Amino acid sequence: MKKTAIAYWLIPAEPARSFFERTIVDLARRYNAPVFEPHMTIYVGSDPVKAEEVIAKAVSGCRLFQAKVLKVCQTDEFIKTLFVQFGLDRKLQQLNELIRDAAQDSSDYELNPHLSLLYKKMSILARRQLAGSIKLPFSEVTFESIKAVRCVSPTRSRTDVEAWRVVTTKLLSG
């Protein structure tokens, strides 16, 4: 059975944001897949929490985040069909913990910093070829804001993705 959850996303700054937006839109067109905002999920918790308060508490004084790009990967999981894997560092772990604490939530979400490029069921061969064809023009990505998004959990279809709704957004301090 599906339920709703609140996902907390870090949103990339320019120029990475535009690159990821173009890539996501291009792949969605080519593979008849959903279009979505480029993001790195930091935490997913229960829906009834007041997301505005959680973000205000968790990110007060937070600065821009930088994440090291590791590689483009693929899996057979719908929400990780094709994605950019980032290195896990102490700052990202701390933000995950701050949000978890502020939400007073016991979710079993495990932080795995990545930014998805495509949500689509595809053959392993197609996914591997696609992952090998994506060239990233940067080795690090700066993230400038955080959003709380109401989503279906687990997200398993285009309809689920298209039902996502932003609850609140907060810019991080430079």
XYZ file of C-alpha atoms in Angstrom:
174
model
C 0.000 0.000 0.000
C 1.239 3.473 -0.861
C 1.334 6.354 1.545
C 2.578 9.913 1.349
C 5.893 11.089 2.723
C 7.918 14.279 2.851
C 11.178 14.182 0.913
C 13.823 16.801 1.677
C 15.810 17.769 -1.412
C 18.958 19.779 -1.997
C 18.620 21.760 -5.242
C 21.727 22.416 -7.370
C 22.938 25.924 -8.168
C 23.889 27.162 -11.630
C 25.497 26.089 -13.917
C 24.850 22.483 -12.802
C 21.120 23.118 -12.380
C 20.634 24.070 -16.049
C 22.799 21.165 -17.219
C 20.761 18.681 -15.158
C 17.430 20.235 -16.232
C 18.376 19.957 -19.922
C 19.581 16.382 -19.448
C 16.436 15.291 -17.560
C 14.112 16.893 -20.139
C 16.085 15.399 -23.058
C 16.079 11.897 -21.544
C 12.383 12.164 -20.612
C 11.511 13.059 -24.223
C 13.689 10.314 -25.711
C 12.384 7.589 -23.387
C 8.805 8.756 -22.740
C 9.566 9.245 -19.055
C 8.485 11.825 -16.446
C 10.193 15.214 -16.155
C 11.210 16.231 -12.627
C 13.286 18.882 -10.909
C 16.969 18.034 -10.438
C 17.568 17.248 -6.767
C 19.553 15.256 -4.242
C 17.334 13.625 -1.630
C 18.742 14.133 1.870
C 15.961 12.552 3.896
C 12.483 11.052 3.531
C 10.166 11.033 6.523
C 6.542 10.876 7.526
C 4.045 13.296 6.020
C 2.199 14.778 9.003
C 5.244 16.745 10.188
C 5.366 20.491 9.656
C 7.984 20.604 6.897
C 8.439 24.400 7.149
C 9.429 24.083 10.816
C 11.705 21.117 10.115
C 13.585 22.999 7.402
C 13.774 26.209 9.452
C 15.240 24.280 12.402
C 17.560 22.051 10.400
C 19.099 24.584 8.029
C 19.348 27.726 10.140
C 22.884 28.881 9.487
C 23.515 26.176 6.864
C 25.754 27.249 4.068
C 25.857 26.158 0.448
C 26.705 22.476 0.057
C 29.263 21.129 -2.345
C 29.219 17.497 -3.383
C 31.945 15.637 -5.233
C 30.765 13.846 -8.380
C 31.843 10.197 -8.403
C 30.242 8.767 -11.577
C 27.072 8.199 -13.587
C 25.394 4.955 -12.482
C 22.315 2.886 -13.282
C 20.108 0.358 -11.482
C 16.870 -1.496 -12.115
C 15.180 0.543 -9.349
C 12.631 2.935 -10.894
C 13.817 6.011 -8.969
C 17.477 5.208 -9.669
C 17.306 4.190 -13.334
C 20.115 6.577 -14.274
C 21.795 8.875 -11.769
C 24.874 10.840 -10.756
C 26.476 9.360 -7.647
C 28.045 11.827 -5.205
C 30.551 11.236 -2.438
C 29.106 10.989 1.049
C 30.751 13.505 3.354
C 30.326 14.639 6.932
C 28.332 17.794 6.022
C 25.692 15.791 4.142
C 25.466 13.293 6.993
C 25.044 16.152 9.467
C 22.245 17.714 7.398
C 20.512 14.325 7.194
C 20.751 14.006 10.997
C 19.562 17.579 11.579
C 16.463 17.000 9.446
C 15.780 13.620 11.077
C 16.070 15.222 14.541
C 13.969 18.271 13.615
C 11.275 16.006 12.138
C 11.373 13.846 15.271
C 10.990 10.978 12.863
C 12.214 7.413 13.067
C 12.231 6.788 9.315
C 14.630 4.103 8.143
C 15.812 6.308 5.253
C 19.489 5.768 4.429
C 21.375 8.661 2.892
C 22.875 7.779 -0.488
C 23.732 11.091 -2.187
C 22.743 10.970 -5.839
C 20.887 13.035 -8.411
C 18.588 11.065 -10.707
C 18.521 11.813 -14.419
C 15.856 9.346 -15.569
C 13.009 7.344 -14.039
C 12.083 4.508 -16.408
C 11.971 0.720 -16.491
C 14.565 -0.315 -19.122
C 16.793 -3.231 -19.971
C 20.173 -3.460 -18.275
C 21.916 -3.105 -21.646
C 20.050 0.135 -22.434
C 20.804 1.505 -18.948
C 24.499 0.643 -19.205
C 24.833 2.233 -22.641
C 23.031 5.331 -21.454
C 25.167 5.639 -18.303
C 28.312 5.369 -20.441
C 27.071 8.082 -22.802
C 26.533 10.806 -20.158
C 29.494 13.138 -19.776
C 29.419 15.559 -16.864
C 31.122 18.933 -17.391
C 32.052 19.325 -13.698
C 33.576 17.330 -10.849
C 31.703 19.091 -8.059
C 28.164 20.434 -7.706
C 27.062 23.258 -5.431
C 23.602 23.002 -3.864
C 21.927 26.304 -2.964
C 18.496 25.537 -1.561
C 16.463 22.899 0.198
C 12.880 21.878 -0.576
C 10.345 19.739 1.194
C 8.261 17.755 -1.287
C 5.141 15.708 -0.597
C 5.402 12.466 -2.527
C 3.957 8.990 -2.808
C 6.102 6.473 -0.985
C 7.417 4.386 -2.477
C 7.540 6.183 -5.840
C 7.223 3.522 -8.533
C 5.587 5.121 -11.581
C 5.324 8.184 -13.773
C 1.967 8.986 -12.118
C 3.654 8.941 -8.700
C 6.376 11.349 -9.932
C 3.839 13.686 -11.517
C 1.952 13.863 -8.193
C 4.951 15.345 -6.315
C 4.196 18.739 -4.738
C 6.649 21.217 -3.219
C 5.588 22.126 0.319
C 8.275 24.707 1.121
C 11.646 26.006 -0.097
C 14.510 27.709 1.724
C 17.686 29.195 0.261
C 20.919 28.298 2.010
C 23.240 31.121 3.007
C 26.254 31.735 0.801
